[in-house]
GROMACS .gro file of C-alpha atoms in nm:
model
  455
    1MET     CA    1   5.910  -3.924  12.974
    2SER     CA    2   5.616  -3.761  12.786
    3SER     CA    3   5.764  -3.398  12.773
    4GLU     CA    4   6.047  -3.204  12.898
    5LEU     CA    5   6.177  -2.847  12.858
    6LEU     CA    6   6.502  -2.787  12.665
    7ALA     CA    7   6.770  -2.684  12.872
    8PRO     CA    8   6.889  -2.328  12.785
    9LEU     CA    9   7.228  -2.456  12.639
   10ASP     CA   10   7.028  -2.734  12.432
   11LEU     CA   11   6.779  -2.443  12.323
   12ALA     CA   12   7.101  -2.229  12.224
   13PHE     CA   13   7.208  -2.516  12.006
   14TRP     CA   14   6.851  -2.578  11.849
   15HIS     CA   15   6.870  -2.180  11.754
   16LEU     CA   16   7.210  -2.163  11.634
   17GLU     CA   17   7.150  -2.378  11.344
   18SER     CA   18   7.098  -2.260  10.996
   19THR     CA   19   7.090  -2.424  10.650
   20ASP     CA   20   7.453  -2.344  10.595
   21HIS     CA   21   7.547  -2.458  10.962
   22PRO     CA   22   7.372  -2.777  11.074
   23MET     CA   23   7.434  -2.841  11.453
   24HIS     CA   24   7.467  -3.206  11.450
   25LEU     CA   25   7.726  -3.440  11.610
   26GLY     CA   26   7.832  -3.735  11.393
   27ALA     CA   27   8.021  -4.081  11.440
   28LEU     CA   28   8.125  -4.290  11.133
   29ALA     CA   29   8.181  -4.642  11.264
   30HIS     CA   30   8.363  -4.922  11.085
   31PHE     CA   31   8.245  -5.282  11.133
   32GLY     CA   32   8.444  -5.607  11.044
   33PRO     CA   33   8.219  -5.872  10.836
   34LEU     CA   34   7.930  -6.049  11.016
   35PRO     CA   35   7.973  -6.383  11.156
   36ASP     CA   36   7.961  -6.693  10.913
   37GLY     CA   37   7.986  -6.425  10.592
   38GLY     CA   38   7.621  -6.302  10.679
   39ASP     CA   39   7.469  -6.016  10.459
   40PRO     CA   40   7.550  -5.673  10.617
   41SER     CA   41   7.198  -5.560  10.470
   42ALA     CA   42   7.061  -5.761  10.769
   43VAL     CA   43   7.179  -5.482  11.020
   44LEU     CA   44   6.931  -5.268  10.905
   45GLU     CA   45   6.675  -5.409  11.078
   46LEU     CA   46   6.861  -5.486  11.373
   47LEU     CA   47   6.978  -5.127  11.404
   48GLY     CA   48   6.619  -5.001  11.369
   49SER     CA   49   6.487  -5.209  11.658
   50ARG     CA   50   6.757  -5.101  11.900
   51ALA     CA   51   6.737  -4.710  11.796
   52ALA     CA   52   6.366  -4.740  11.834
   53ALA     CA   53   6.414  -4.919  12.179
   54ILE     CA   54   6.618  -4.593  12.325
   55PRO     CA   55   6.357  -4.346  12.490
   56ARG     CA   56   6.551  -4.024  12.380
   57LEU     CA   57   6.554  -4.121  12.033
   58ARG     CA   58   6.167  -4.099  12.003
   59MET     CA   59   6.154  -3.744  12.118
   60ARG     CA   60   6.118  -3.462  11.898
   61VAL     CA   61   6.137  -3.072  11.980
   62ARG     CA   62   5.793  -2.835  11.980
   63ASP     CA   63   5.745  -2.510  12.083
   64VAL     CA   64   5.568  -2.420  12.384
   65LEU     CA   65   5.379  -2.112  12.522
   66LEU     CA   66   5.558  -2.068  12.858
   67PRO     CA   67   5.836  -1.968  12.913
   68VAL     CA   68   5.832  -1.742  12.622
   69GLY     CA   69   6.072  -1.852  12.358
   70GLY     CA   70   6.110  -2.186  12.491
   71ALA     CA   71   6.084  -2.534  12.347
   72ALA     CA   72   6.026  -2.886  12.486
   73TRP     CA   73   6.084  -3.224  12.413
   74SER     CA   74   5.809  -3.444  12.365
   75THR     CA   75   5.732  -3.797  12.259
   76ASP     CA   76   5.658  -3.846  11.866
   77LYS     CA   77   5.335  -4.057  11.895
   78GLN     CA   78   5.376  -4.116  11.491
   79PHE     CA   79   5.745  -4.217  11.560
   80ASP     CA   80   5.858  -4.447  11.253
   81VAL     CA   81   6.195  -4.567  11.258
   82ARG     CA   82   6.238  -4.617  10.911
   83ARG     CA   83   6.231  -4.251  10.862
   84HIS     CA   84   6.561  -4.220  11.047
   85VAL     CA   85   6.747  -4.552  10.971
   86ARG     CA   86   6.839  -4.613  10.595
   87GLU     CA   87   7.069  -4.830  10.387
   88ILE     CA   88   7.321  -4.670  10.122
   89ALA     CA   89   7.518  -4.949   9.907
   90LEU     CA   90   7.843  -4.796   9.778
   91PRO     CA   91   8.081  -4.914   9.490
   92GLY     CA   92   8.292  -5.175   9.661
   93ALA     CA   93   8.628  -5.056   9.478
   94ASP     CA   94   8.725  -4.819   9.737
   95PHE     CA   95   8.512  -4.869  10.045
   96GLY     CA   96   8.703  -4.645  10.276
   97ALA     CA   97   8.720  -4.352  10.052
   98GLU     CA   98   8.345  -4.368   9.949
   99THR     CA   99   8.240  -4.382  10.301
  100ALA     CA  100   8.427  -4.055  10.382
  101ARG     CA  101   8.316  -3.893  10.068
  102LEU     CA  102   7.945  -3.987  10.144
  103ALA     CA  103   8.004  -3.889  10.527
  104GLY     CA  104   8.070  -3.534  10.416
  105GLU     CA  105   7.771  -3.511  10.199
  106LEU     CA  106   7.557  -3.629  10.479
  107MET     CA  107   7.693  -3.404  10.751
  108GLU     CA  108   7.616  -3.094  10.549
  109ARG     CA  109   7.256  -3.163  10.563
  110PRO     CA  110   7.049  -3.081  10.879
  111VAL     CA  111   6.849  -3.344  11.014
  112GLU     CA  112   6.450  -3.298  10.963
  113ARG     CA  113   6.319  -3.055  11.231
  114GLY     CA  114   5.970  -3.190  11.243
  115LEU     CA  115   6.092  -3.530  11.365
  116PRO     CA  116   6.322  -3.681  11.639
  117PRO     CA  117   6.666  -3.504  11.540
  118TRP     CA  118   6.871  -3.797  11.457
  119GLU     CA  119   6.972  -4.024  11.137
  120MET     CA  120   7.168  -4.329  11.097
  121TYR     CA  121   7.286  -4.471  10.793
  122LEU     CA  122   7.397  -4.828  10.730
  123LEU     CA  123   7.688  -4.819  10.450
  124THR     CA  124   7.734  -5.159  10.267
  125GLY     CA  125   7.924  -5.252   9.937
  126ALA     CA  126   8.271  -5.376  10.077
  127PRO     CA  127   8.401  -5.656   9.900
  128ASP     CA  128   8.522  -5.824  10.222
  129GLY     CA  129   8.152  -5.817  10.392
  130SER     CA  130   8.273  -5.553  10.644
  131PHE     CA  131   8.000  -5.228  10.669
  132ALA     CA  132   7.982  -4.903  10.807
  133VAL     CA  133   7.726  -4.691  11.015
  134LEU     CA  134   7.716  -4.327  11.027
  135VAL     CA  135   7.549  -4.173  11.297
  136LYS     CA  136   7.394  -3.818  11.318
  137LEU     CA  137   7.258  -3.664  11.647
  138HIS     CA  138   7.143  -3.277  11.687
  139HIS     CA  139   7.374  -3.119  11.958
  140ALA     CA  140   7.043  -3.022  12.139
  141LEU     CA  141   6.983  -3.368  12.197
  142ALA     CA  142   7.311  -3.453  12.349
  143ASP     CA  143   7.674  -3.316  12.401
  144GLY     CA  144   7.956  -3.553  12.323
  145MET     CA  145   7.943  -3.777  12.642
  146ARG     CA  146   7.552  -3.812  12.630
  147ALA     CA  147   7.571  -3.891  12.260
  148VAL     CA  148   7.816  -4.192  12.345
  149ALA     CA  149   7.552  -4.273  12.600
  150ILE     CA  150   7.251  -4.272  12.374
  151GLY     CA  151   7.471  -4.439  12.033
  152ALA     CA  152   7.606  -4.703  12.257
  153GLY     CA  153   7.254  -4.847  12.269
  154ILE     CA  154   7.283  -5.004  11.931
  155PHE     CA  155   7.598  -5.222  12.028
  156ASP     CA  156   7.553  -5.593  12.117
  157GLU     CA  157   7.710  -5.553  12.469
  158ILE     CA  158   7.525  -5.241  12.576
  159ALA     CA  159   7.189  -5.381  12.428
  160ALA     CA  160   7.216  -5.685  12.623
  161VAL     CA  161   7.265  -5.511  12.941
  162THR     CA  162   6.986  -5.299  12.868
  163ARG     CA  163   6.752  -5.570  12.817
  164ARG     CA  164   6.851  -5.746  13.138
  165ALA     CA  165   6.825  -5.419  13.333
  166GLY     CA  166   6.473  -5.374  13.191
  167ARG     CA  167   6.350  -5.721  13.298
  168THR     CA  168   6.492  -5.660  13.652
  169ALA     CA  169   6.331  -5.337  13.688
  170GLY     CA  170   5.994  -5.461  13.531
  171GLY     CA  171   5.955  -5.700  13.831
  172ARG     CA  172   6.030  -5.437  14.115
  173ARG     CA  173   5.780  -5.251  14.330
  174THR     CA  174   5.814  -4.888  14.302
  175ARG     CA  175   5.739  -4.653  14.593
  176SER     CA  176   5.450  -4.428  14.563
  177VAL     CA  177   5.548  -4.051  14.586
  178PRO     CA  178   5.304  -3.817  14.643
  179PRO     CA  179   5.238  -3.544  14.401
  180ARG     CA  180   5.432  -3.199  14.431
  181SER     CA  181   5.238  -2.880  14.428
  182TRP     CA  182   5.282  -2.664  14.160
  183LEU     CA  183   5.307  -2.380  14.435
  184PRO     CA  184   5.629  -2.358  14.573
  185GLY     CA  185   5.668  -2.303  14.954
  186PRO     CA  186   5.852  -2.021  15.132
  187GLY     CA  187   6.169  -2.241  15.154
  188ARG     CA  188   6.178  -2.328  14.795
  189ILE     CA  189   6.129  -1.997  14.695
  190MET     CA  190   6.435  -1.844  14.930
  191GLY     CA  191   6.647  -2.146  14.789
  192ALA     CA  192   6.569  -2.065  14.425
  193ALA     CA  193   6.622  -1.720  14.494
  194ARG     CA  194   6.978  -1.776  14.651
  195GLU     CA  195   7.079  -2.020  14.350
  196ARG     CA  196   6.965  -1.740  14.101
  197ILE     CA  197   7.159  -1.469  14.275
  198GLY     CA  198   7.472  -1.720  14.238
  199ASP     CA  199   7.389  -1.777  13.906
  200LEU     CA  200   7.368  -1.407  13.816
  201GLY     CA  201   7.693  -1.360  13.954
  202ARG     CA  202   7.868  -1.633  13.766
  203ALA     CA  203   7.738  -1.495  13.461
  204VAL     CA  204   7.866  -1.157  13.494
  205GLU     CA  205   8.198  -1.334  13.552
  206VAL     CA  206   8.199  -1.542  13.265
  207GLY     CA  207   8.048  -1.259  13.041
  208ALA     CA  208   8.327  -1.016  13.135
  209SER     CA  209   8.578  -1.264  13.045
  210VAL     CA  210   8.409  -1.338  12.727
  211VAL     CA  211   8.373  -0.968  12.633
  212GLY     CA  212   8.741  -0.894  12.712
  213ALA     CA  213   8.845  -1.200  12.535
  214SER     CA  214   8.673  -1.091  12.195
  215VAL     CA  215   8.777  -0.737  12.251
  216ALA     CA  216   9.151  -0.849  12.270
  217ARG     CA  217   9.112  -1.059  11.943
  218ALA     CA  218   8.918  -0.796  11.746
  219GLY     CA  219   9.222  -0.622  11.652
  220ARG     CA  220   9.377  -0.952  11.476
  221LEU     CA  221   9.083  -1.091  11.319
  222ASP     CA  222   9.222  -0.991  10.971
  223GLY     CA  223   9.542  -1.154  11.006
  224PRO     CA  224   9.687  -1.464  10.855
  225THR     CA  225   9.565  -1.705  11.138
  226THR     CA  226   9.189  -1.658  11.044
  227ALA     CA  227   9.265  -1.658  10.666
  228ALA     CA  228   9.370  -2.029  10.721
  229LEU     CA  229   9.127  -2.137  10.953
  230ALA     CA  230   8.795  -1.927  10.880
  231ALA     CA  231   8.571  -1.905  10.574
  232ASP     CA  232   8.269  -1.804  10.483
  233SER     CA  233   8.051  -2.108  10.457
  234SER     CA  234   7.989  -2.275  10.130
  235GLY     CA  235   7.702  -2.502  10.304
  236THR     CA  236   7.941  -2.812  10.192
  237ARG     CA  237   8.131  -3.045  10.418
  238ARG     CA  238   8.432  -3.266  10.368
  239VAL     CA  239   8.533  -3.559  10.598
  240ALA     CA  240   8.884  -3.691  10.669
  241THR     CA  241   9.013  -3.956  10.921
  242ALA     CA  242   9.291  -4.044  11.070
  243VAL     CA  243   9.412  -4.331  11.318
  244LEU     CA  244   9.704  -4.268  11.578
  245ASP     CA  245   9.858  -4.551  11.783
  246LEU     CA  246   9.751  -4.499  12.146
  247ASP     CA  247  10.055  -4.663  12.327
  248ARG     CA  248  10.287  -4.413  12.136
  249VAL     CA  249  10.063  -4.121  12.261
  250HIS     CA  250  10.110  -4.276  12.623
  251ARG     CA  251  10.481  -4.322  12.566
  252VAL     CA  252  10.527  -3.952  12.482
  253ARG     CA  253  10.297  -3.864  12.806
  254ARG     CA  254  10.519  -4.044  13.026
  255ASP     CA  255  10.850  -3.903  12.867
  256ALA     CA  256  10.701  -3.540  12.877
  257GLY     CA  257  10.452  -3.550  13.148
  258GLY     CA  258  10.109  -3.394  13.126
  259THR     CA  259   9.814  -3.574  12.995
  260ALA     CA  260   9.747  -3.786  12.691
  261ASN     CA  261   9.486  -3.518  12.597
  262ASP     CA  262   9.806  -3.278  12.603
  263VAL     CA  263   9.983  -3.498  12.356
  264LEU     CA  264   9.700  -3.486  12.125
  265LEU     CA  265   9.655  -3.126  12.134
  266ALA     CA  266  10.013  -3.086  12.046
  267VAL     CA  267   9.997  -3.335  11.765
  268VAL     CA  268   9.710  -3.094  11.621
  269ALA     CA  269   9.893  -2.765  11.655
  270GLY     CA  270  10.214  -2.946  11.469
  271ALA     CA  271   9.984  -3.108  11.211
  272LEU     CA  272   9.846  -2.779  11.137
  273ARG     CA  273  10.206  -2.611  11.109
  274ARG     CA  274  10.273  -2.905  10.863
  275TRP     CA  275   9.948  -2.860  10.670
  276LEU     CA  276  10.013  -2.471  10.628
  277ASP     CA  277  10.373  -2.515  10.510
  278GLY     CA  278  10.234  -2.791  10.279
  279ARG     CA  279   9.992  -2.509  10.113
  280GLY     CA  280  10.298  -2.266  10.088
  281ALA     CA  281  10.111  -2.061  10.319
  282PRO     CA  282  10.284  -1.818  10.566
  283LEU     CA  283  10.265  -1.907  10.939
  284PRO     CA  284  10.006  -1.705  11.130
  285GLY     CA  285  10.130  -1.407  11.337
  286VAL     CA  286   9.937  -1.492  11.633
  287ASP     CA  287   9.890  -1.884  11.734
  288PRO     CA  288   9.531  -1.992  11.653
  289ARG     CA  289   9.295  -2.042  11.944
  290ALA     CA  290   9.112  -2.363  11.985
  291LEU     CA  291   8.807  -2.423  12.181
  292VAL     CA  292   8.853  -2.731  12.380
  293PRO     CA  293   8.519  -2.867  12.527
  294VAL     CA  294   8.515  -2.995  12.864
  295SER     CA  295   8.235  -3.200  13.032
  296ARG     CA  296   8.073  -3.056  13.359
  297ARG     CA  297   7.912  -3.411  13.459
  298ARG     CA  298   8.077  -3.565  13.759
  299PRO     CA  299   8.287  -3.879  13.756
  300GLY     CA  300   8.059  -4.144  13.797
  301ALA     CA  301   7.741  -3.958  13.773
  302PRO     CA  302   7.421  -4.085  13.540
  303ALA     CA  303   7.491  -3.917  13.176
  304GLY     CA  304   7.171  -3.729  13.226
  305THR     CA  305   6.962  -3.549  12.974
  306GLY     CA  306   7.068  -3.280  12.727
  307ASN     CA  307   7.410  -3.079  12.723
  308SER     CA  308   7.628  -3.022  13.030
  309LEU     CA  309   7.946  -2.858  12.901
  310SER     CA  310   8.200  -2.571  12.922
  311ALA     CA  311   8.511  -2.509  12.749
  312TYR     CA  312   8.894  -2.403  12.778
  313LEU     CA  313   9.048  -2.159  12.522
  314LEU     CA  314   9.419  -2.290  12.417
  315ALA     CA  315   9.644  -2.105  12.184
  316LEU     CA  316   9.786  -2.379  11.968
  317PRO     CA  317  10.152  -2.325  11.914
  318VAL     CA  318  10.192  -2.339  11.553
  319THR     CA  319  10.455  -2.085  11.537
  320GLU     CA  320  10.691  -2.285  11.743
  321PRO     CA  321  10.934  -2.491  11.547
  322ASP     CA  322  11.021  -2.742  11.818
  323PRO     CA  323  10.785  -3.050  11.883
  324THR     CA  324  10.867  -3.093  12.240
  325ALA     CA  325  10.871  -2.708  12.332
  326ARG     CA  326  10.511  -2.718  12.150
  327LEU     CA  327  10.405  -3.004  12.402
  328ALA     CA  328  10.545  -2.806  12.688
  329ALA     CA  329  10.369  -2.493  12.589
  330VAL     CA  330  10.031  -2.718  12.556
  331ARG     CA  331  10.072  -2.856  12.884
  332ARG     CA  332  10.144  -2.519  13.053
  333ASP     CA  333   9.836  -2.344  12.909
  334MET     CA  334   9.620  -2.647  12.973
  335ASP     CA  335   9.721  -2.662  13.344
  336ARG     CA  336   9.641  -2.288  13.381
  337ASN     CA  337   9.325  -2.378  13.247
  338LYS     CA  338   9.245  -2.660  13.486
  339ALA     CA  339   9.371  -2.476  13.784
  340ASP     CA  340   9.127  -2.191  13.685
  341GLY     CA  341   8.858  -2.432  13.643
  342PRO     CA  342   8.547  -2.489  13.370
  343LEU     CA  343   8.346  -2.219  13.502
  344ARG     CA  344   8.592  -1.899  13.460
  345GLY     CA  345   8.740  -1.765  13.147
  346ALA     CA  346   8.613  -1.675  12.788
  347GLY     CA  347   8.597  -2.035  12.737
  348ALA     CA  348   8.310  -2.081  12.959
  349VAL     CA  349   8.066  -1.927  12.715
  350ALA     CA  350   7.861  -2.233  12.759
  351VAL     CA  351   7.797  -2.157  13.104
  352LEU     CA  352   7.689  -1.822  13.038
  353ALA     CA  353   7.438  -1.975  12.795
  354ASP     CA  354   7.290  -2.183  13.059
  355GLN     CA  355   7.173  -1.837  13.242
  356LEU     CA  356   7.005  -1.675  12.952
  357PRO     CA  357   6.654  -1.669  12.901
  358PRO     CA  358   6.495  -1.884  12.616
  359LEU     CA  359   6.372  -1.566  12.463
  360ALA     CA  360   6.743  -1.469  12.414
  361HIS     CA  361   6.843  -1.765  12.259
  362ARG     CA  362   6.565  -1.719  12.024
  363PHE     CA  363   6.637  -1.408  11.900
  364GLY     CA  364   7.026  -1.387  12.009
  365ALA     CA  365   7.119  -1.702  11.834
  366PRO     CA  366   7.238  -1.532  11.481
  367LEU     CA  367   7.420  -1.314  11.682
  368ALA     CA  368   7.587  -1.553  11.909
  369GLY     CA  369   7.678  -1.785  11.593
  370GLY     CA  370   7.847  -1.500  11.434
  371ALA     CA  371   8.046  -1.402  11.723
  372ALA     CA  372   8.247  -1.741  11.750
  373ARG     CA  373   8.534  -1.648  11.543
  374LEU     CA  374   8.581  -1.390  11.783
  375LEU     CA  375   8.660  -1.646  12.065
  376PHE     CA  376   8.817  -1.915  11.876
  377ASP     CA  377   8.950  -2.034  11.524
  378VAL     CA  378   8.920  -2.419  11.545
  379LEU     CA  379   8.699  -2.652  11.786
  380VAL     CA  380   8.916  -2.981  11.914
  381THR     CA  381   8.735  -3.206  12.105
  382ASN     CA  382   8.821  -3.551  12.277
  383VAL     CA  383   8.507  -3.772  12.306
  384PRO     CA  384   8.562  -4.099  12.551
  385LEU     CA  385   8.411  -4.436  12.430
  386PRO     CA  386   8.367  -4.743  12.641
  387ARG     CA  387   8.716  -4.937  12.683
  388SER     CA  388   8.545  -5.276  12.615
  389ALA     CA  389   8.541  -5.430  12.275
  390LEU     CA  390   8.210  -5.348  12.088
  391SER     CA  391   8.011  -5.536  11.833
  392LEU     CA  392   7.731  -5.470  11.611
  393GLY     CA  393   7.514  -5.811  11.508
  394GLY     CA  394   7.861  -5.995  11.619
  395ALA     CA  395   8.050  -5.814  11.356
  396PRO     CA  396   8.330  -5.624  11.554
  397LEU     CA  397   8.357  -5.254  11.579
  398ARG     CA  398   8.733  -5.150  11.412
  399THR     CA  399   8.699  -4.778  11.419
  400LEU     CA  400   8.491  -4.489  11.532
  401PHE     CA  401   8.567  -4.139  11.412
  402PRO     CA  402   8.380  -3.882  11.599
  403MET     CA  403   8.267  -3.568  11.386
  404ALA     CA  404   8.179  -3.229  11.512
  405PRO     CA  405   7.980  -2.923  11.379
  406LEU     CA  406   8.134  -2.623  11.228
  407ALA     CA  407   8.080  -2.283  11.415
  408ARG     CA  408   7.973  -2.009  11.174
  409GLY     CA  409   8.276  -1.838  10.995
  410GLN     CA  410   8.483  -2.128  11.054
  411SER     CA  411   8.649  -2.400  10.828
  412LEU     CA  412   8.774  -2.671  11.064
  413ALA     CA  413   8.655  -2.903  11.333
  414VAL     CA  414   8.869  -3.178  11.490
  415ALA     CA  415   8.722  -3.449  11.713
  416MET     CA  416   8.924  -3.741  11.855
  417SER     CA  417   8.799  -4.085  12.036
  418PRO     CA  418   9.042  -4.327  12.192
  419TYR     CA  419   8.917  -4.712  12.146
  420GLY     CA  420   9.097  -5.051  12.095
  421GLY     CA  421   9.459  -4.915  12.134
  422GLN     CA  422   9.421  -4.648  11.879
  423VAL     CA  423   9.303  -4.288  11.847
  424HIS     CA  424   9.022  -4.234  11.588
  425VAL     CA  425   9.038  -3.868  11.456
  426GLY     CA  426   8.747  -3.728  11.263
  427LEU     CA  427   8.818  -3.407  11.071
  428VAL     CA  428   8.524  -3.202  10.939
  429ALA     CA  429   8.608  -2.903  10.738
  430ASP     CA  430   8.389  -2.679  10.492
  431GLY     CA  431   8.445  -2.837  10.165
  432LYS     CA  432   8.529  -2.544   9.953
  433ALA     CA  433   8.766  -2.401  10.192
  434VAL     CA  434   8.956  -2.700  10.282
  435PRO     CA  435   8.965  -2.915   9.979
  436ASP     CA  436   9.307  -3.059  10.118
  437LEU     CA  437   9.173  -3.174  10.431
  438ASP     CA  438   9.324  -3.552  10.349
  439ALA     CA  439   9.675  -3.380  10.358
  440LEU     CA  440   9.601  -3.247  10.724
  441ALA     CA  441   9.477  -3.585  10.812
  442ALA     CA  442   9.820  -3.746  10.708
  443ALA     CA  443   9.991  -3.485  10.893
  444LEU     CA  444   9.852  -3.596  11.226
  445ALA     CA  445  10.041  -3.934  11.205
  446ASP     CA  446  10.374  -3.772  11.067
  447GLU     CA  447  10.337  -3.524  11.398
  448LEU     CA  448  10.305  -3.799  11.642
  449ASP     CA  449  10.605  -3.976  11.468
  450LEU     CA  450  10.800  -3.660  11.519
  451LEU     CA  451  10.697  -3.612  11.864
  452ASP     CA  452  10.772  -3.974  11.978
  453GLY     CA  453  11.110  -3.956  11.807
  454ALA     CA  454  11.195  -3.624  11.994
  455GLY     CA  455  11.160  -3.821  12.339
   0.00000   0.00000   0.00000
């Protein structure tokens, strides 16, 4: 793969970025000590070699003449993995707190645009020989599921499978495929026309939903909902983490019905209520609205390249005092979202982005970025991980906290990943707007306790 146009949604993420609003995804992974007490610094070379072997991580973005306003992925011929993978030694007295602090500082820095848009940091210095790895991938490079597929290549288990597959593929003969003419035949023209008409109709439908939802919210933007969750960006980031027991989440799900994600969304709603109360802030007059991303990839299909996203909009029942009633409200609204499907409703704004020409993304990105708070107050996403145990250089993966970018004008994003019988929650916030992010992280565990006890 030497050149590939950015898909419209990828292009949108590329142009949405600004200095104060970097558009990269992140993950903070904690590993146990290496076998036989090995030096964690030795992992740096392993990280570099495995990252360099992932073709997608050798691609950078360049402008193209056609289509006007477009861009393409192209192989970086001067690729040097040492510009992307670095080690940072931390004071070991409080390694966990130091990694979270440093993760916030690193997440607020945009990745360098002239290079393949990703970075990895090996964080060492823990007294017991454990270590952490922070990964940053630009959202144009991948959505959550694709980011997992790319990032998984650094793990021992995935790297071994990839090497075996490469050796097998190397011994096969490939069938010669005749080159396709750049001039489309009549059948292809008619098919493309029918597809484009369908896309246009879908774009109009989604656009009407987005506009309607934005107008409906316009009258409440100065209410207490956005006062707690919206902020003029300071350009700073703060990171906090929480670990929830997955068995308890499933126990609540079995008792109340719905899905594990419904339970987690209810936990987020209750934690926000508890956090606001701890601040001495009044409850919002209207429940804050969460954007809940949903993949449009078919189950079992290859991860593919780029982004394939839509989203649901969900009113987080922060004003509801009863935890079981909060879960019932979340389940009811999510069931309604699923019945409508990911291509309908204002949450499907990503689908609308897929229908816009490249020039619209290049010049319309500032307007689109500023409109985020017209649609939602907080991002809450669930990123699935492989179910099998993972390791790096023989060191077991203990926790992996996903991290999502902040939309312009918003102060909080919540990302969750189940792994190893736990749910790892990564919170990213504007550093000045939410100095008490650790209190919100602690409230998540308290809310699961409350919801589990209410069953």
